[in-house]
Amino acid sequence: MSAEFLDFLTHKYAYVAVGEFKPGQFAEAQRLYEKAVSTYKQGFKGAFLLQKPGTDEGIAVIMWEKLEDMEANQNEIYQKLLAEMTPLFVKPPKTDFYEICSEIDGFSEE
């Protein structure tokens, strides 16, 4: 089998965090999230931060080539930013990992 075909069969992973921030803290949490994500290198495949309209509830989705890549990117800067973000939550977010089974790109300009 070709390397390209094997790459196609390799599934990426998503780290998903669902949480609620204290009133008025979403913008600060977004700033810290974007700063943390900007430090990611090896295996990082993209990220989304979603906010339920009119609330301080959100979902963070970070895509990785392999689960080990996320661990490799948890450097000192990441730890500092996480420590700054933790008190902004109402309660700790629910987090989990998911295997990406389908990936459909609808953003092409044709």
CSV table of C-alpha atoms in Angstrom, one decimal:
chain,number,residue,atom,x,y,z
A,1,MET,CA,0.0,0.0,0.0
A,2,SER,CA,1.2,3.5,-0.7
A,3,ALA,CA,2.2,5.9,2.1
A,4,GLU,CA,-0.6,8.3,1.0
A,5,PHE,CA,-3.2,5.6,1.3
A,6,LEU,CA,-2.0,4.6,4.8
A,7,ASP,CA,-2.0,8.3,5.9
A,8,PHE,CA,-5.6,8.4,4.7
A,9,LEU,CA,-6.5,5.5,6.8
A,10,THR,CA,-4.9,7.0,9.9
A,11,HIS,CA,-7.5,8.6,12.1
A,12,LYS,CA,-6.9,11.8,13.9
A,13,TYR,CA,-8.0,12.5,17.4
A,14,ALA,CA,-10.0,15.4,19.0
A,15,TYR,CA,-9.7,16.6,22.6
A,16,VAL,CA,-13.1,18.1,23.6
A,17,ALA,CA,-13.8,20.2,26.6
A,18,VAL,CA,-17.3,21.3,27.5
A,19,GLY,CA,-17.7,23.9,30.2
A,20,GLU,CA,-19.2,27.1,31.5
A,21,PHE,CA,-17.4,30.2,32.5
A,22,LYS,CA,-18.3,32.6,35.3
A,23,PRO,CA,-20.5,35.5,34.1
A,24,GLY,CA,-18.6,37.8,31.8
A,25,GLN,CA,-15.4,35.7,31.7
A,26,PHE,CA,-15.8,34.1,28.2
A,27,ALA,CA,-13.8,36.8,26.4
A,28,GLU,CA,-10.8,36.3,28.8
A,29,ALA,CA,-11.1,32.5,28.5
A,30,GLN,CA,-11.1,32.9,24.7
A,31,ARG,CA,-7.9,35.1,24.8
A,32,LEU,CA,-6.1,32.5,27.0
A,33,TYR,CA,-7.4,29.6,24.8
A,34,GLU,CA,-6.1,31.3,21.6
A,35,LYS,CA,-2.8,32.0,23.3
A,36,ALA,CA,-2.4,28.4,24.4
A,37,VAL,CA,-3.3,27.0,21.0
A,38,SER,CA,-0.8,29.3,19.3
A,39,THR,CA,2.0,27.4,21.2
A,40,TYR,CA,1.1,24.0,19.7
A,41,LYS,CA,3.4,22.5,17.2
A,42,GLN,CA,4.0,18.8,16.7
A,43,GLY,CA,0.9,16.9,15.5
A,44,PHE,CA,-1.5,19.9,15.9
A,45,LYS,CA,-4.2,19.8,13.2
A,46,GLY,CA,-6.6,22.7,14.2
A,47,ALA,CA,-8.9,24.0,16.9
A,48,PHE,CA,-12.3,25.5,17.4
A,49,LEU,CA,-13.8,27.3,20.3
A,50,LEU,CA,-17.6,27.4,20.3
A,51,GLN,CA,-19.9,29.6,22.4
A,52,LYS,CA,-23.6,29.0,23.0
A,53,PRO,CA,-25.2,32.3,22.0
A,54,GLY,CA,-26.1,34.6,24.9
A,55,THR,CA,-24.3,32.4,27.5
A,56,ASP,CA,-20.9,31.8,29.0
A,57,GLU,CA,-21.1,28.1,28.0
A,58,GLY,CA,-18.6,26.8,25.5
A,59,ILE,CA,-17.0,23.8,23.8
A,60,ALA,CA,-13.3,23.6,22.9
A,61,VAL,CA,-12.2,21.2,20.2
A,62,ILE,CA,-8.5,20.6,19.4
A,63,MET,CA,-7.5,18.1,16.7
A,64,TRP,CA,-4.3,16.1,17.0
A,65,GLU,CA,-2.5,13.7,14.6
A,66,LYS,CA,-2.0,11.3,17.6
A,67,LEU,CA,-2.9,11.4,21.3
A,68,GLU,CA,0.8,11.5,22.2
A,69,ASP,CA,1.1,14.8,20.3
A,70,MET,CA,-1.2,16.5,22.8
A,71,GLU,CA,1.0,15.4,25.7
A,72,ALA,CA,4.1,16.5,23.8
A,73,ASN,CA,2.7,20.1,23.5
A,74,GLN,CA,1.9,20.5,27.2
A,75,ASN,CA,4.9,22.7,27.9
A,76,GLU,CA,5.5,25.3,30.6
A,77,ILE,CA,3.6,28.0,28.7
A,78,TYR,CA,0.6,25.7,28.3
A,79,GLN,CA,0.6,24.9,32.0
A,80,LYS,CA,0.8,28.6,32.9
A,81,LEU,CA,-2.1,29.5,30.6
A,82,LEU,CA,-4.2,26.6,31.9
A,83,ALA,CA,-3.6,27.8,35.5
A,84,GLU,CA,-4.8,31.2,34.5
A,85,MET,CA,-7.9,29.8,32.9
A,86,THR,CA,-9.0,27.4,35.6
A,87,PRO,CA,-10.5,30.0,38.0
A,88,LEU,CA,-12.6,31.4,35.2
A,89,PHE,CA,-14.7,28.2,35.1
A,90,VAL,CA,-17.9,27.8,37.2
A,91,LYS,CA,-16.8,24.2,37.7
A,92,PRO,CA,-14.1,22.0,36.0
A,93,PRO,CA,-15.0,21.3,32.3
A,94,LYS,CA,-16.0,17.9,31.2
A,95,THR,CA,-13.2,16.6,28.9
A,96,ASP,CA,-12.7,13.6,26.7
A,97,PHE,CA,-10.9,12.3,23.6
A,98,TYR,CA,-12.6,11.2,20.4
A,99,GLU,CA,-11.4,9.5,17.3
A,100,ILE,CA,-12.2,11.5,14.2
A,101,CYS,CA,-14.2,9.1,12.0
A,102,SER,CA,-15.3,11.5,9.3
A,103,GLU,CA,-13.7,14.7,8.1
A,104,ILE,CA,-15.6,16.7,5.5
A,105,ASP,CA,-14.1,20.0,4.3
A,106,GLY,CA,-16.8,22.4,3.3
A,107,PHE,CA,-14.6,25.4,3.1
A,108,SER,CA,-13.3,25.1,-0.4
A,109,GLU,CA,-13.8,28.0,-2.8
A,110,GLU,CA,-15.0,26.6,-6.1
